[in-house]
Short mmCIF file of C-alpha atoms and ligand atoms in Angstrom, two decimals:
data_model
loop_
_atom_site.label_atom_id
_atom_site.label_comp_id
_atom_site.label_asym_id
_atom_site.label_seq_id
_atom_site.Cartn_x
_atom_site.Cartn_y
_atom_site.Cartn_z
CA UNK H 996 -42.94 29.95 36.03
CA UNK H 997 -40.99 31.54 39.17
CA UNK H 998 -41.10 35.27 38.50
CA UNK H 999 -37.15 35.24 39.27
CA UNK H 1000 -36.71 32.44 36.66
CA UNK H 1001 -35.54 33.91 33.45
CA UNK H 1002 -36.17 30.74 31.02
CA UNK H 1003 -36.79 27.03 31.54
CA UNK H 1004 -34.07 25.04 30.54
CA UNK H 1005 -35.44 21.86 31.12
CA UNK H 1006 -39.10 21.05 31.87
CA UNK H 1007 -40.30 18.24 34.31
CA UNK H 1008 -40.57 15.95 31.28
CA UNK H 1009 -37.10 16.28 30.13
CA UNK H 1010 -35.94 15.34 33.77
CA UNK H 1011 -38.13 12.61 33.89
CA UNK H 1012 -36.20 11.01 30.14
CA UNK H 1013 -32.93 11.78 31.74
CA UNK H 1014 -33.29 9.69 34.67
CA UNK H 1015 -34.83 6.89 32.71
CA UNK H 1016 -32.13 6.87 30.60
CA UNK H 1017 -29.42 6.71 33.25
CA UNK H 1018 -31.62 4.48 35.39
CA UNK H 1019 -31.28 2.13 32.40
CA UNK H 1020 -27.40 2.55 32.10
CA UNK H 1021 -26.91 2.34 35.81
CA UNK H 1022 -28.85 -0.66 36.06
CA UNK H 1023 -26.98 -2.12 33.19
CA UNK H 1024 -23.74 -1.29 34.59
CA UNK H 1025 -23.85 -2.54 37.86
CA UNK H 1026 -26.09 -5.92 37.06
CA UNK H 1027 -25.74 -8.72 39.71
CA UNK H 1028 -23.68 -5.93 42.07
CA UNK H 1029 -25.23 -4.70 45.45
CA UNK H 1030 -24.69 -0.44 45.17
CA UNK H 1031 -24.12 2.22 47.82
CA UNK H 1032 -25.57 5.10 46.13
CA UNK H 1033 -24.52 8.71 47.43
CA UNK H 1034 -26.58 11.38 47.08
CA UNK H 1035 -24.44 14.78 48.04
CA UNK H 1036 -26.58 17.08 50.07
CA UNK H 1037 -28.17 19.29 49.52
CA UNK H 1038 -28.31 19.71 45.71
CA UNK H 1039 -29.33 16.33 44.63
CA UNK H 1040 -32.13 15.56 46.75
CA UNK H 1041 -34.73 15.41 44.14
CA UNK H 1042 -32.60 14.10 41.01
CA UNK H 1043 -31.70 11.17 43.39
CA UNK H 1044 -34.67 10.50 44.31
CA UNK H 1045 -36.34 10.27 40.96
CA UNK H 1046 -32.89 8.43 39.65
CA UNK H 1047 -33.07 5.41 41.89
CA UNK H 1048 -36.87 4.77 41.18
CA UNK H 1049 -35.41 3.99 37.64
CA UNK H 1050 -32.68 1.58 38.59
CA UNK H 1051 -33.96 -1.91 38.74
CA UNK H 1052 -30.97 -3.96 41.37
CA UNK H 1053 -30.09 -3.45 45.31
CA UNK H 1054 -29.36 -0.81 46.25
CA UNK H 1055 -28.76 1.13 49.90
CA UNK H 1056 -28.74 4.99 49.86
CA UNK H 1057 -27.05 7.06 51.80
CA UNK H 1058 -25.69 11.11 52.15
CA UNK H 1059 -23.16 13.21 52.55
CA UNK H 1060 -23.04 17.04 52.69
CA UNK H 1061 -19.80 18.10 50.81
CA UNK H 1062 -19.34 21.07 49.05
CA UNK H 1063 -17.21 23.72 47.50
CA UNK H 1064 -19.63 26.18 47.63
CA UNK H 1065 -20.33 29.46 50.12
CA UNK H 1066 -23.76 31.11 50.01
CA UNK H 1067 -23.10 32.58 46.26
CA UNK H 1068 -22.35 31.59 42.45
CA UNK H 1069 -18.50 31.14 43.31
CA UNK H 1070 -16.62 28.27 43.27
CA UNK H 1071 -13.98 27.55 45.46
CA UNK H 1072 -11.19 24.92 45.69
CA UNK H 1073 -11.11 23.67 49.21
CA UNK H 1074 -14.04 21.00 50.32
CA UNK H 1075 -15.40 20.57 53.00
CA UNK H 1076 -17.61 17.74 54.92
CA UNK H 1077 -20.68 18.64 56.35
CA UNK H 1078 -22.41 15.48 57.62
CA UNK H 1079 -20.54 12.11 56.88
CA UNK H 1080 -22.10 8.86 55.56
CA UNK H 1081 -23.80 6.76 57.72
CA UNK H 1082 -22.93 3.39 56.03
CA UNK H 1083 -19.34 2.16 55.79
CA UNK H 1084 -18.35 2.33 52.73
CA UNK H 1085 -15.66 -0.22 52.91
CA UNK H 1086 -15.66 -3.17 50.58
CA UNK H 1087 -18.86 -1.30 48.55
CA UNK H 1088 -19.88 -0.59 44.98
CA UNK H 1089 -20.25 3.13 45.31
CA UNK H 1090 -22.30 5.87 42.83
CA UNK H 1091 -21.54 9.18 44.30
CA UNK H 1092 -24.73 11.25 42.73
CA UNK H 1093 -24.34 14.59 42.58
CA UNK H 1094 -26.14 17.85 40.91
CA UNK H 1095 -23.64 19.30 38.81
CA UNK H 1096 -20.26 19.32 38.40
CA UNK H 1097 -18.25 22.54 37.91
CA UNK H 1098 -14.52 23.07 39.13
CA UNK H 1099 -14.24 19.61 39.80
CA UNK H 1100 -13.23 19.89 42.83
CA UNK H 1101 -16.15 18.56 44.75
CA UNK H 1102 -16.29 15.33 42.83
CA UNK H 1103 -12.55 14.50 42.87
CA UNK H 1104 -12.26 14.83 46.32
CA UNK H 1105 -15.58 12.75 47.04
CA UNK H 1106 -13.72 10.10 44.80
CA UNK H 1107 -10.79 10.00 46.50
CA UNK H 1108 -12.87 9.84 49.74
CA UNK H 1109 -14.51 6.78 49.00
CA UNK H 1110 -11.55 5.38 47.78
CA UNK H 1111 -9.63 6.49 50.97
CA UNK H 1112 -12.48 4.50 52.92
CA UNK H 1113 -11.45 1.33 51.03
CA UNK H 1114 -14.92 1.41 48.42
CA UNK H 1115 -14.41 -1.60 46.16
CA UNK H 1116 -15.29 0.64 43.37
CA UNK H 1117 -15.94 4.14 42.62
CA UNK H 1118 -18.19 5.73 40.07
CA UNK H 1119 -20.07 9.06 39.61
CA UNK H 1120 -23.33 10.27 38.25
CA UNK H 1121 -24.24 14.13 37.44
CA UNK H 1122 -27.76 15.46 36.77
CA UNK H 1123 -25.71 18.01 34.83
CA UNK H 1124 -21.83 19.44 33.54
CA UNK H 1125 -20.08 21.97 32.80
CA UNK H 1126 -17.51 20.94 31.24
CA UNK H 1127 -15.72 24.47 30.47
CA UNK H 1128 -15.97 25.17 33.93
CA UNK H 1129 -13.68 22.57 34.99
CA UNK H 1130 -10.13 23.67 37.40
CA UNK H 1131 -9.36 19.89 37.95
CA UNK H 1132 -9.94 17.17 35.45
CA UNK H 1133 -12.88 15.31 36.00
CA UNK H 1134 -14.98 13.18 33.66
CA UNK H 1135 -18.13 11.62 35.40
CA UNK H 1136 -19.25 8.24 34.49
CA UNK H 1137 -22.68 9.46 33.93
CA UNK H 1138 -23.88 12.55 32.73
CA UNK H 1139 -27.37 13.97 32.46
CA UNK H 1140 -26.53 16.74 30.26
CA UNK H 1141 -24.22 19.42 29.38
CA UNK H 1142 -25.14 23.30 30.12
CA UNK H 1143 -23.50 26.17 29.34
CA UNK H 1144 -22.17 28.51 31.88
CA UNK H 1145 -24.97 30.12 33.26
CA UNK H 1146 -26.09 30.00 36.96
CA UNK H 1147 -29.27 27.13 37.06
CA UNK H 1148 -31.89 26.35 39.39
CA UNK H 1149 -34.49 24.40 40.18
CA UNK H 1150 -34.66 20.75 40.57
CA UNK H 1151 -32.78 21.02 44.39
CA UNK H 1152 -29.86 23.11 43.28
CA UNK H 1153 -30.39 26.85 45.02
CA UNK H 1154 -29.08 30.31 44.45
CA UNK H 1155 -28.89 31.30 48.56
CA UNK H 1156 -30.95 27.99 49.58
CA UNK H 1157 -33.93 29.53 47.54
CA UNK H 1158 -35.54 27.65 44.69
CA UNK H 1159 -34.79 24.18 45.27
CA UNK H 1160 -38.61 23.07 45.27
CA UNK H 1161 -38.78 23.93 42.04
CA UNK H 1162 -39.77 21.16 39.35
CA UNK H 1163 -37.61 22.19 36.29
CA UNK H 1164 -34.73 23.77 35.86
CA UNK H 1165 -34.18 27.54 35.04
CA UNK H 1166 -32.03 29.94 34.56
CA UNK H 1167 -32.26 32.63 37.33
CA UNK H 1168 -32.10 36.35 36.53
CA UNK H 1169 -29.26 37.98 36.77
CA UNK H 1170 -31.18 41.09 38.35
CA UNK H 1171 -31.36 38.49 41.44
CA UNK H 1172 -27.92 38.45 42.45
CA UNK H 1173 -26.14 41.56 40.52
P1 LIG W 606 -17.48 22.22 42.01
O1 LIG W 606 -16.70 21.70 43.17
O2 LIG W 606 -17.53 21.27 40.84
O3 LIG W 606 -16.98 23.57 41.60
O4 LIG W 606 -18.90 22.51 42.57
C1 LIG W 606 -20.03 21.86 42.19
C2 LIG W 606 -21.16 22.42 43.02
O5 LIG W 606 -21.32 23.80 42.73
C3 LIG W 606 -22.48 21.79 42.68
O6 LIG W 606 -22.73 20.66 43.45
C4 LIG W 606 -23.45 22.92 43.01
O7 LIG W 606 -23.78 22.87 44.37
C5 LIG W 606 -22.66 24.17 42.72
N1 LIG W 606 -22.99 24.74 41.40
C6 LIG W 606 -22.21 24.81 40.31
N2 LIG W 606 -22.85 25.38 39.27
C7 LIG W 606 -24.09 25.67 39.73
C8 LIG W 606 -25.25 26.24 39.11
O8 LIG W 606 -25.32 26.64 37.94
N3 LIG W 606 -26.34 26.36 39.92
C9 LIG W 606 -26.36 25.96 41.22
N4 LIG W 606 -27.47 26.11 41.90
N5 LIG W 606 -25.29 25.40 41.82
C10 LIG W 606 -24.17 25.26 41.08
MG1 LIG W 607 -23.64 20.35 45.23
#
């Protein structure tokens, strides 16, 4: 384990049920439907990766940096876009993917984008939630699991673009950014 990692939360194995499981419910869900799937840099790199290898249909992938986020553990309201999408999503089945969803206010406006760029239909899957966290109401469609509030890591989510290569997911110590 990382020395700045206080406790694993969830171990490569766990990850590895979790996206078989939504794999399976994606797959379900979307059966006979073509899917744009939307991986929001940079935090989901890895879940998305090992998610799609578990959803059996057709599928294009594509990016988009969006985020709420500045170089800390604070949350703020107004998004911003980073690096657009590279495939129209116009007329599309989209699955925004995304790492975890906190404020909200990230994933509603990545809704509304989609849905301002004419996607047939919308729908969003989280590695994880935090669900007492939230400023703006916001249930995803598919949920990994529920954490408490503490700061995670691991798995591509960062503290200061650190610890993203990381294959489980911890919880840092606070001695690393009191
Ligand atoms: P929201 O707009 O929902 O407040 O922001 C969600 C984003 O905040 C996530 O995509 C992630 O980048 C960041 N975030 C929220 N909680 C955590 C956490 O515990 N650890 C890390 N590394 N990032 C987090
Ligand atoms: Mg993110």
């Amino acid at each position: 384990m990382h020395n700045d990692v206080e406790k694993i939360l969830f171990s490569e194995e766990e990850l590895k049920k979790i996206c078989q499981r939504l794999g399976k419910q994606i797959t379900k869900a979307f059966e006979g439907q073509k899917v744009l799937v939307v991986g929001v840099l940079k935090g989901s790199f890895i879940f998305l990766g090992d998610l799609v290898k578990n959803i059996d249909g057709d599928l294009n992938i594509d990016f988009i940096d969006a985020s709420s986020y500045y170089n800390g553990t604070q949350t703020t309201s107004h998004v911003t876009i980073s690096k657009d999408l590279s495939i129209d999503p116009d007329g599309k089945c989209v699955l925004i993917v995304e790492d975890i969803v906190d404020s909200g206010n990230t994933a509603n406006f990545l809704v509304d984008y989609m849905k301002a760029k004419n996607a047939k239909d919308v729908k969003f899957c989280t590695l994880f939630d935090k669900p007492k966290r939230r400023q703006v109401a916001f249930t995803p469609d598919y949920i990994g699991a529920s954490v408490d509030d503490n700061f995670i890591v691991g798995y591509g989510l960062d503290y200061a673009e650190n610890y993203r290569h990381l294959p489980y997911i911890g919880i840092l110590k606070e001695s690393v950014y009191l």
